[in-house]
Amino acid sequence: MKTSHSFDGQFEFQGKAKTWSLVMIAIGVIGILGGFFTGNAERTFANLLLNGYYFTCVCICGIFFCAVQYVAQAGWSASILRIPQAFAKTLPIAAVVLLVIISAGLFFTHAGPNEEGKQTILPYLYKGWALKGVTTPGDPNYNAVIAGKSGYLNIPFFFIRLLIYLGSYSLIGRMLVKYSTNEDELGGMFNYNKSFNASVLFLLIFGFTVPLFAFDTIMSLEAHWFSTMFGWYNFAALWVSGLSVITLTIIILRENGYLEWVTEDHLHNLGQLMFGFSVFWTYLWFAQFLLTWYANLPEEAAYFYKRWEPQFKPWFWLNIIINFLTPLLVLMSRDSKRMVKVLKVACIILICGHWLDYFQMIMPGAVGPQAAWYNEIGLIEISAFIGFVGLFTFTMLTSLSKFKALAPKKHPLLEESLHHHI
């Protein structure tokens, strides 16, 4: 028996949603400019990297979500695929923003101490390996450890890799969107099969490159340190934060009269994924921390030593409390994953929690401690985060409004999704 739903209505991006997203962008621009004009350029660049990376990871998660559903031939999610597809359409914008931030952080410089405490000219980002003369023997900035890594950590190869990662993700994301919209016109299995093949290709590329994307963009901020678990730790953060944004978007659209076919059963599945991968994130967090603490090797322990400075230590422990205890205590029971208000609050907490997670990854190495722990998250951090939330909201909802239907109406598994029950 077929369920009667009209999928022809388009999402209209207007009114309060558009106004507030533009206001948030304006707040972000004012805060970022204020950071530069008040002599906090280094801190401002670090915040731009933090939020640009987060923005990009959430968009990548949209493609990963679609790819997993196609490869698994999952039916439950067919009716909600337009939301992660809107994320996929937004990725090229996020990628350009991130590349501009990284380029500016590498090529704009300031005076400051190198790792030996000598005054020199430093880039605002990646000062550990992009510093002029760091690989030249006899130069005051020479560093033998970094020189040994220079075959990998050099600016041309660094940008080539980023272009490969983000370009391949964006291209396959566009392919998945194209095949899905073609499917709406033509029906049949032809475009679904093409989506399946593109998804297999994406997962192969993504599996090999997502750890490298994290190594290059975040771990190389502290180029002496390395962890083979860091890439998968970042993947877990990407997946949980992206799932939280997808779920929150669906809930808000549903509250505003869209996606009326989405039931508590669909939300239950999304809540299960958020809960399960929050536990996975915690496992990686704990394993990386425990092994480093137990081995106590100076070149590895330095990473956590920075994060145990008095200025960062409260945020260090708050990070694990928010991102582990919140899903554990709030989302473990079946009923909580089916209560929309509870799930909505959990999404917001996890979105903020994983911003704090990225903050802990980036700020100690990129900026270092400020005067006191409560100065580490101030107006620059809050306004930049608000600005990027506004930018994501504006670009993603603009992309969503361009779909002719809010569900892939000729997806071969759509009826299974409409009758989904657990």
Tab-separated table of C-alpha atoms in Angstrom:
chain	number	residue	atom	x	y	z
A	1	MET	CA	0.000	0.000	0.000
A	2	LYS	CA	1.419	3.330	-1.011
A	3	THR	CA	1.404	6.278	1.349
A	4	SER	CA	0.006	9.524	-0.006
A	5	HIS	CA	2.509	12.345	0.309
A	6	SER	CA	3.154	15.305	-1.953
A	7	PHE	CA	6.843	15.783	-2.650
A	8	ASP	CA	6.476	18.558	-5.208
A	9	GLY	CA	6.638	21.506	-2.818
A	10	GLN	CA	9.932	23.374	-2.653
A	11	PHE	CA	11.552	24.702	0.476
A	12	GLU	CA	11.307	28.504	0.562
A	13	PHE	CA	14.267	30.237	2.140
A	14	GLN	CA	12.895	33.571	3.262
A	15	GLY	CA	11.594	35.473	6.252
A	16	LYS	CA	13.161	35.083	9.687
A	17	ALA	CA	15.484	32.251	8.661
A	18	LYS	CA	17.182	34.359	5.989
A	19	THR	CA	17.205	37.514	8.112
A	20	TRP	CA	18.741	35.834	11.147
A	21	SER	CA	21.376	34.002	9.105
A	22	LEU	CA	22.475	37.333	7.605
A	23	VAL	CA	22.508	38.952	11.068
A	24	MET	CA	24.707	36.112	12.331
A	25	ILE	CA	27.090	36.545	9.396
A	26	ALA	CA	27.290	40.265	10.194
A	27	ILE	CA	28.093	39.491	13.859
A	28	GLY	CA	30.864	37.166	12.702
A	29	VAL	CA	32.350	39.731	10.312
A	30	ILE	CA	32.318	42.436	12.997
A	31	GLY	CA	33.921	40.091	15.551
A	32	ILE	CA	36.629	38.947	13.134
A	33	LEU	CA	37.453	42.497	12.039
A	34	GLY	CA	37.497	43.516	15.687
A	35	GLY	CA	39.995	40.750	16.372
A	36	PHE	CA	42.344	42.067	13.701
A	37	PHE	CA	41.976	45.732	14.680
A	38	THR	CA	42.568	45.050	18.384
A	39	GLY	CA	45.918	43.381	17.754
A	40	ASN	CA	44.682	39.785	18.080
A	41	ALA	CA	45.472	38.732	14.518
A	42	GLU	CA	47.102	35.436	15.534
A	43	ARG	CA	44.111	34.447	17.677
A	44	THR	CA	41.698	35.575	14.948
A	45	PHE	CA	43.443	33.466	12.285
A	46	ALA	CA	43.285	30.454	14.597
A	47	ASN	CA	39.537	30.998	15.067
A	48	LEU	CA	39.036	31.338	11.332
A	49	LEU	CA	40.824	28.023	10.808
A	50	LEU	CA	38.788	26.372	13.579
A	51	ASN	CA	35.429	27.447	12.179
A	52	GLY	CA	36.405	27.020	8.535
A	53	TYR	CA	37.525	23.461	9.244
A	54	TYR	CA	34.328	22.732	11.198
A	55	PHE	CA	32.182	24.198	8.384
A	56	THR	CA	33.979	22.027	5.834
A	57	CYS	CA	33.771	18.852	7.938
A	58	VAL	CA	30.002	19.213	8.419
A	59	CYS	CA	29.537	19.559	4.654
A	60	ILE	CA	31.772	16.534	4.000
A	61	CYS	CA	29.647	14.577	6.465
A	62	GLY	CA	26.621	15.186	4.233
A	63	ILE	CA	28.351	13.370	1.353
A	64	PHE	CA	29.561	10.608	3.647
A	65	PHE	CA	26.029	10.108	4.990
A	66	CYS	CA	24.597	9.776	1.471
A	67	ALA	CA	27.387	7.442	0.361
A	68	VAL	CA	26.914	5.135	3.338
A	69	GLN	CA	23.151	4.930	2.692
A	70	TYR	CA	23.625	4.096	-0.984
A	71	VAL	CA	26.340	1.490	-0.426
A	72	ALA	CA	24.339	-0.142	2.392
A	73	GLN	CA	21.232	0.051	0.154
A	74	ALA	CA	19.448	1.458	3.195
A	75	GLY	CA	15.748	2.134	2.834
A	76	TRP	CA	14.964	3.957	6.091
A	77	SER	CA	16.880	7.098	5.077
A	78	ALA	CA	15.619	7.518	1.504
A	79	SER	CA	13.077	10.209	2.422
A	80	ILE	CA	15.612	12.432	4.260
A	81	LEU	CA	18.460	12.369	1.711
A	82	ARG	CA	17.746	15.881	0.440
A	83	ILE	CA	19.128	17.358	3.684
A	84	PRO	CA	22.641	15.820	3.466
A	85	GLN	CA	22.548	16.459	-0.292
A	86	ALA	CA	22.143	20.181	0.484
A	87	PHE	CA	25.268	19.855	2.657
A	88	ALA	CA	27.062	18.262	-0.303
A	89	LYS	CA	26.075	21.173	-2.572
A	90	THR	CA	27.503	23.585	0.009
A	91	LEU	CA	30.907	21.876	0.270
A	92	PRO	CA	32.577	23.766	-2.645
A	93	ILE	CA	31.807	27.058	-0.860
A	94	ALA	CA	33.148	25.730	2.445
A	95	ALA	CA	36.259	24.387	0.688
A	96	VAL	CA	37.005	27.765	-0.910
A	97	VAL	CA	36.535	29.528	2.439
A	98	LEU	CA	38.906	27.078	4.146
A	99	LEU	CA	41.554	27.385	1.417
A	100	VAL	CA	41.411	31.196	1.581
A	101	ILE	CA	41.854	31.092	5.375
A	102	ILE	CA	44.810	28.711	5.126
A	103	SER	CA	46.422	30.733	2.315
A	104	ALA	CA	46.105	33.979	4.263
A	105	GLY	CA	47.430	32.323	7.420
A	106	LEU	CA	50.475	31.008	5.567
A	107	PHE	CA	51.364	34.065	3.519
A	108	PHE	CA	50.652	36.869	6.004
A	109	THR	CA	53.392	37.147	8.621
A	110	HIS	CA	54.181	38.819	11.929
A	111	ALA	CA	57.132	39.167	14.283
A	112	GLY	CA	57.370	36.644	17.095
A	113	PRO	CA	59.559	34.041	18.802
A	114	ASN	CA	60.455	30.784	17.077
A	115	GLU	CA	60.583	27.488	19.002
A	116	GLU	CA	63.962	28.429	20.458
A	117	GLY	CA	62.637	31.775	21.691
A	118	LYS	CA	64.477	33.898	19.102
A	119	GLN	CA	62.585	36.757	17.466
A	120	THR	CA	61.852	36.128	13.798
A	121	ILE	CA	59.162	36.561	11.124
A	122	LEU	CA	56.417	33.955	11.473
A	123	PRO	CA	53.362	33.011	9.403
A	124	TYR	CA	50.105	33.230	11.358
A	125	LEU	CA	49.344	29.540	10.764
A	126	TYR	CA	51.583	26.455	10.505
A	127	LYS	CA	54.542	28.362	11.937
A	128	GLY	CA	56.216	25.093	12.948
A	129	TRP	CA	56.978	24.003	9.378
A	130	ALA	CA	56.155	26.965	7.086
A	131	LEU	CA	58.662	29.269	8.807
A	132	LYS	CA	61.264	30.673	6.393
A	133	GLY	CA	64.658	28.994	6.785
A	134	VAL	CA	63.370	26.134	8.949
A	135	THR	CA	64.837	23.548	6.557
A	136	THR	CA	68.044	25.440	5.719
A	137	PRO	CA	71.121	24.289	7.705
A	138	GLY	CA	72.859	27.217	9.350
A	139	ASP	CA	69.764	29.426	9.352
A	140	PRO	CA	68.730	30.697	12.829
A	141	ASN	CA	65.312	29.085	12.257
A	142	TYR	CA	66.736	25.706	11.185
A	143	ASN	CA	65.055	22.700	12.793
A	144	ALA	CA	66.427	19.229	12.059
A	145	VAL	CA	63.156	17.448	12.893
A	146	ILE	CA	61.118	19.626	10.552
A	147	ALA	CA	63.798	19.393	7.871
A	148	GLY	CA	63.386	15.627	7.991
A	149	LYS	CA	59.669	16.032	7.261
A	150	SER	CA	60.086	18.668	4.551
A	151	GLY	CA	59.463	16.211	1.720
A	152	TYR	CA	55.873	16.054	2.938
A	153	LEU	CA	55.477	19.340	4.804
A	154	ASN	CA	56.152	21.962	2.158
A	155	ILE	CA	53.752	24.596	0.888
A	156	PRO	CA	53.287	23.458	-2.771
A	157	PHE	CA	52.655	19.807	-1.849
A	158	PHE	CA	50.464	20.889	1.077
A	159	PHE	CA	48.113	22.818	-1.231
A	160	ILE	CA	48.143	20.072	-3.867
A	161	ARG	CA	46.949	17.594	-1.255
A	162	LEU	CA	44.213	19.901	0.037
A	163	LEU	CA	42.982	20.505	-3.516
A	164	ILE	CA	42.885	16.746	-4.153
A	165	TYR	CA	40.957	16.018	-0.952
A	166	LEU	CA	38.416	18.809	-1.226
A	167	GLY	CA	38.139	18.664	-5.019
A	168	SER	CA	37.419	14.923	-5.097
A	169	TYR	CA	34.884	15.162	-2.266
A	170	SER	CA	33.110	18.103	-3.927
A	171	LEU	CA	33.050	16.432	-7.336
A	172	ILE	CA	31.547	13.177	-6.082
A	173	GLY	CA	29.099	15.098	-3.892
A	174	ARG	CA	27.914	16.987	-6.976
A	175	MET	CA	27.590	13.686	-8.849
A	176	LEU	CA	25.365	12.232	-6.128
A	177	VAL	CA	23.136	15.310	-6.198
A	178	LYS	CA	22.948	15.227	-10.011
A	179	TYR	CA	22.059	11.533	-10.149
A	180	SER	CA	19.370	12.002	-7.494
A	181	THR	CA	17.721	14.937	-9.275
A	182	ASN	CA	17.918	13.069	-12.614
A	183	GLU	CA	16.238	10.142	-10.894
A	184	ASP	CA	13.316	12.431	-9.988
A	185	GLU	CA	12.771	13.073	-13.687
A	186	LEU	CA	13.477	9.649	-15.185
A	187	GLY	CA	12.728	7.099	-12.480
A	188	GLY	CA	14.029	3.551	-12.834
A	189	MET	CA	17.264	2.091	-11.528
A	190	PHE	CA	19.786	3.715	-13.881
A	191	ASN	CA	20.598	6.762	-11.745
A	192	TYR	CA	20.309	4.808	-8.495
A	193	ASN	CA	22.963	2.396	-9.760
A	194	LYS	CA	25.179	5.329	-10.755
A	195	SER	CA	24.733	6.750	-7.241
A	196	PHE	CA	25.754	3.399	-5.790
A	197	ASN	CA	28.931	3.294	-7.904
A	198	ALA	CA	29.820	6.920	-7.102
A	199	SER	CA	29.300	6.189	-3.399
A	200	VAL	CA	31.653	3.209	-3.508
A	201	LEU	CA	34.265	5.414	-5.172
A	202	PHE	CA	33.761	8.145	-2.567
A	203	LEU	CA	34.140	5.767	0.376
A	204	LEU	CA	37.367	4.368	-1.088
A	205	ILE	CA	38.841	7.849	-1.591
A	206	PHE	CA	37.469	9.139	1.716
A	207	GLY	CA	38.789	6.190	3.714
A	208	PHE	CA	42.337	6.794	2.512
A	209	THR	CA	42.324	10.596	2.576
A	210	VAL	CA	40.255	11.745	5.578
A	211	PRO	CA	43.075	10.946	8.062
A	212	LEU	CA	45.499	12.835	5.806
A	213	PHE	CA	43.100	15.778	5.644
A	214	ALA	CA	43.158	15.924	9.460
A	215	PHE	CA	46.945	15.431	9.588
A	216	ASP	CA	47.557	18.274	7.153
A	217	THR	CA	44.976	20.813	8.289
A	218	ILE	CA	45.126	20.335	12.072
A	219	MET	CA	47.934	18.044	13.243
A	220	SER	CA	50.612	19.910	11.272
A	221	LEU	CA	49.949	22.994	13.419
A	222	GLU	CA	52.238	21.177	15.874
A	223	ALA	CA	54.586	19.594	13.392
A	224	HIS	CA	56.896	17.923	15.933
A	225	TRP	CA	54.044	15.830	17.308
A	226	PHE	CA	52.197	13.028	15.547
A	227	SER	CA	49.593	10.419	16.365
A	228	THR	CA	48.440	7.635	14.065
A	229	MET	CA	45.038	7.781	15.799
A	230	PHE	CA	44.555	11.490	15.178
A	231	GLY	CA	42.979	11.059	11.732
A	232	TRP	CA	40.337	8.615	12.941
A	233	TYR	CA	39.702	10.719	16.030
A	234	ASN	CA	38.948	13.618	13.675
A	235	PHE	CA	36.758	11.372	11.528
A	236	ALA	CA	34.684	10.455	14.601
A	237	ALA	CA	34.293	14.153	15.460
A	238	LEU	CA	33.328	14.938	11.841
A	239	TRP	CA	30.719	12.158	11.810
A	240	VAL	CA	29.109	12.940	15.181
A	241	SER	CA	29.009	16.716	14.634
A	242	GLY	CA	27.704	16.277	11.071
A	243	LEU	CA	24.997	13.843	12.226
A	244	SER	CA	23.983	16.346	14.909
A	245	VAL	CA	23.641	19.143	12.339
A	246	ILE	CA	21.693	16.880	9.931
A	247	THR	CA	19.327	15.802	12.727
A	248	LEU	CA	18.844	19.354	14.034
A	249	THR	CA	18.115	20.604	10.497
A	250	ILE	CA	15.483	17.891	9.984
A	251	ILE	CA	13.852	18.661	13.354
A	252	ILE	CA	13.677	22.414	12.660
A	253	LEU	CA	12.297	21.899	9.132
A	254	ARG	CA	9.730	19.460	10.538
A	255	GLU	CA	8.683	22.020	13.159
A	256	ASN	CA	8.138	24.549	10.365
A	257	GLY	CA	5.792	22.368	8.347
A	258	TYR	CA	8.250	20.626	6.026
A	259	LEU	CA	9.215	16.927	5.889
A	260	GLU	CA	5.859	15.834	7.308
A	261	TRP	CA	6.679	12.238	6.376
A	262	VAL	CA	9.595	12.119	8.832
A	263	THR	CA	8.510	10.180	11.918
A	264	GLU	CA	9.922	9.425	15.351
A	265	ASP	CA	11.315	6.226	13.851
A	266	HIS	CA	13.567	8.173	11.470
A	267	LEU	CA	14.694	10.419	14.317
A	268	HIS	CA	15.300	7.333	16.453
A	269	ASN	CA	17.743	5.997	13.846
A	270	LEU	CA	19.591	9.299	13.707
A	271	GLY	CA	19.752	9.383	17.510
A	272	GLN	CA	21.172	5.846	17.517
A	273	LEU	CA	23.937	6.915	15.144
A	274	MET	CA	24.725	9.994	17.238
A	275	PHE	CA	24.866	7.911	20.415
A	276	GLY	CA	26.909	5.040	18.951
A	277	PHE	CA	29.529	7.211	17.303
A	278	SER	CA	29.821	9.446	20.368
A	279	VAL	CA	30.950	6.318	22.198
A	280	PHE	CA	33.346	5.578	19.328
A	281	TRP	CA	34.715	9.144	19.559
A	282	THR	CA	35.240	8.633	23.295
A	283	TYR	CA	37.105	5.378	22.706
A	284	LEU	CA	39.519	7.132	20.343
A	285	TRP	CA	39.897	10.132	22.682
A	286	PHE	CA	40.681	7.869	25.628
A	287	ALA	CA	42.997	5.534	23.697
A	288	GLN	CA	45.040	8.420	22.272
A	289	PHE	CA	45.277	10.102	25.677
A	290	LEU	CA	45.970	6.942	27.720
A	291	LEU	CA	48.711	5.592	25.461
A	292	THR	CA	50.453	8.963	25.362
A	293	TRP	CA	50.172	9.446	29.131
A	294	TYR	CA	51.389	5.897	29.895
A	295	ALA	CA	54.342	5.956	27.481
A	296	ASN	CA	55.328	9.475	28.638
A	297	LEU	CA	57.633	10.045	25.672
A	298	PRO	CA	58.617	13.743	25.611
A	299	GLU	CA	57.944	14.270	21.891
A	300	GLU	CA	54.416	12.842	22.324
A	301	ALA	CA	53.506	14.018	25.827
A	302	ALA	CA	54.184	17.642	24.818
A	303	TYR	CA	50.835	17.677	22.987
A	304	PHE	CA	48.822	16.950	26.121
A	305	TYR	CA	51.134	18.994	28.333
A	306	LYS	CA	50.039	22.096	26.415
A	307	ARG	CA	46.407	21.174	26.955
A	308	TRP	CA	47.025	20.741	30.680
A	309	GLU	CA	48.201	24.306	31.054
A	310	PRO	CA	45.955	26.035	33.641
A	311	GLN	CA	44.382	28.141	30.879
A	312	PHE	CA	43.254	25.094	28.856
A	313	LYS	CA	42.726	22.386	31.478
A	314	PRO	CA	39.079	23.273	32.335
A	315	TRP	CA	38.171	23.132	28.635
A	316	PHE	CA	40.123	19.861	28.255
A	317	TRP	CA	37.944	18.091	30.835
A	318	LEU	CA	34.739	19.850	29.780
A	319	ASN	CA	35.323	18.490	26.269
A	320	ILE	CA	35.109	14.851	27.379
A	321	ILE	CA	32.216	15.575	29.753
A	322	ILE	CA	30.077	17.198	27.049
A	323	ASN	CA	30.878	14.856	24.175
A	324	PHE	CA	30.723	11.608	26.153
A	325	LEU	CA	28.460	12.060	29.177
A	326	THR	CA	25.788	14.055	27.333
A	327	PRO	CA	24.992	11.382	24.715
A	328	LEU	CA	25.537	8.625	27.279
A	329	LEU	CA	23.086	10.036	29.803
A	330	VAL	CA	20.637	11.674	27.406
A	331	LEU	CA	20.488	9.358	24.382
A	332	MET	CA	21.014	5.890	25.834
A	333	SER	CA	17.337	5.096	26.414
A	334	ARG	CA	14.980	4.319	23.559
A	335	ASP	CA	12.401	6.898	24.652
A	336	SER	CA	14.852	9.808	24.681
A	337	LYS	CA	15.745	9.228	21.028
A	338	ARG	CA	12.046	9.429	20.175
A	339	MET	CA	11.372	12.631	22.115
A	340	VAL	CA	11.938	15.472	19.660
A	341	LYS	CA	12.675	18.140	22.274
A	342	VAL	CA	15.261	15.950	24.013
A	343	LEU	CA	16.921	14.998	20.730
A	344	LYS	CA	16.995	18.654	19.654
A	345	VAL	CA	18.760	19.711	22.855
A	346	ALA	CA	21.241	16.815	22.492
A	347	CYS	CA	22.039	17.962	18.942
A	348	ILE	CA	22.737	21.534	20.063
A	349	ILE	CA	24.937	20.351	22.942
A	350	LEU	CA	26.953	18.040	20.670
A	351	ILE	CA	27.375	20.732	18.006
A	352	CYS	CA	28.799	23.100	20.639
A	353	GLY	CA	30.736	20.239	22.245
A	354	HIS	CA	32.555	19.341	19.053
A	355	TRP	CA	33.320	22.988	18.412
A	356	LEU	CA	35.071	22.828	21.806
A	357	ASP	CA	36.778	19.619	20.640
A	358	TYR	CA	38.196	21.397	17.579
A	359	PHE	CA	39.092	24.354	19.804
A	360	GLN	CA	41.219	22.009	21.932
A	361	MET	CA	42.906	20.586	18.842
A	362	ILE	CA	43.801	23.968	17.340
A	363	MET	CA	44.209	26.781	19.866
A	364	PRO	CA	46.972	25.475	22.197
A	365	GLY	CA	49.313	24.885	19.251
A	366	ALA	CA	48.270	27.821	17.089
A	367	VAL	CA	48.095	30.518	19.777
A	368	GLY	CA	49.068	29.147	23.178
A	369	PRO	CA	47.659	30.123	26.565
A	370	GLN	CA	46.285	33.587	27.290
A	371	ALA	CA	46.120	35.274	30.680
A	372	ALA	CA	43.456	33.015	32.240
A	373	TRP	CA	41.275	30.053	31.250
A	374	TYR	CA	38.165	32.223	30.923
A	375	ASN	CA	40.036	34.451	28.441
A	376	GLU	CA	40.568	31.528	26.072
A	377	ILE	CA	36.952	31.652	24.884
A	378	GLY	CA	35.953	35.284	24.509
A	379	LEU	CA	34.221	37.635	22.105
A	380	ILE	CA	36.421	36.666	19.146
A	381	GLU	CA	35.637	32.960	19.571
A	382	ILE	CA	31.914	33.443	20.154
A	383	SER	CA	31.374	35.946	17.333
A	384	ALA	CA	33.396	33.878	14.828
A	385	PHE	CA	31.376	30.766	15.693
A	386	ILE	CA	28.086	32.669	15.345
A	387	GLY	CA	29.249	34.065	11.991
A	388	PHE	CA	30.092	30.658	10.585
A	389	VAL	CA	26.803	29.195	11.858
A	390	GLY	CA	25.085	31.966	9.931
A	391	LEU	CA	27.209	31.333	6.836
A	392	PHE	CA	26.468	27.608	6.916
A	393	THR	CA	22.748	28.232	7.481
A	394	PHE	CA	22.536	30.727	4.628
A	395	THR	CA	24.474	28.651	2.086
A	396	MET	CA	22.932	25.287	3.023
A	397	LEU	CA	19.327	26.524	3.041
A	398	THR	CA	19.949	28.339	-0.247
A	399	SER	CA	21.109	25.010	-1.712
A	400	LEU	CA	18.103	23.210	-0.215
A	401	SER	CA	15.694	25.734	-1.726
A	402	LYS	CA	16.952	24.879	-5.217
A	403	PHE	CA	15.671	21.291	-5.053
A	404	LYS	CA	12.299	20.916	-6.751
A	405	ALA	CA	11.246	18.391	-4.112
A	406	LEU	CA	12.276	17.820	-0.491
A	407	ALA	CA	12.457	14.053	-1.011
A	408	PRO	CA	13.880	12.003	-3.902
A	409	LYS	CA	10.376	11.101	-5.073
A	410	LYS	CA	11.418	8.297	-7.456
A	411	HIS	CA	14.069	6.734	-5.217
A	412	PRO	CA	13.481	2.956	-5.502
A	413	LEU	CA	13.442	2.559	-1.701
A	414	LEU	CA	11.282	5.565	-0.895
A	415	GLU	CA	8.213	3.500	0.044
A	416	GLU	CA	10.313	1.542	2.528
A	417	SER	CA	11.373	4.807	4.119
A	418	LEU	CA	7.800	6.105	4.314
A	419	HIS	CA	6.744	2.907	6.111
A	420	HIS	CA	9.828	2.735	8.315
A	421	HIS	CA	9.056	1.470	11.805
A	422	ILE	CA	11.305	0.219	14.602
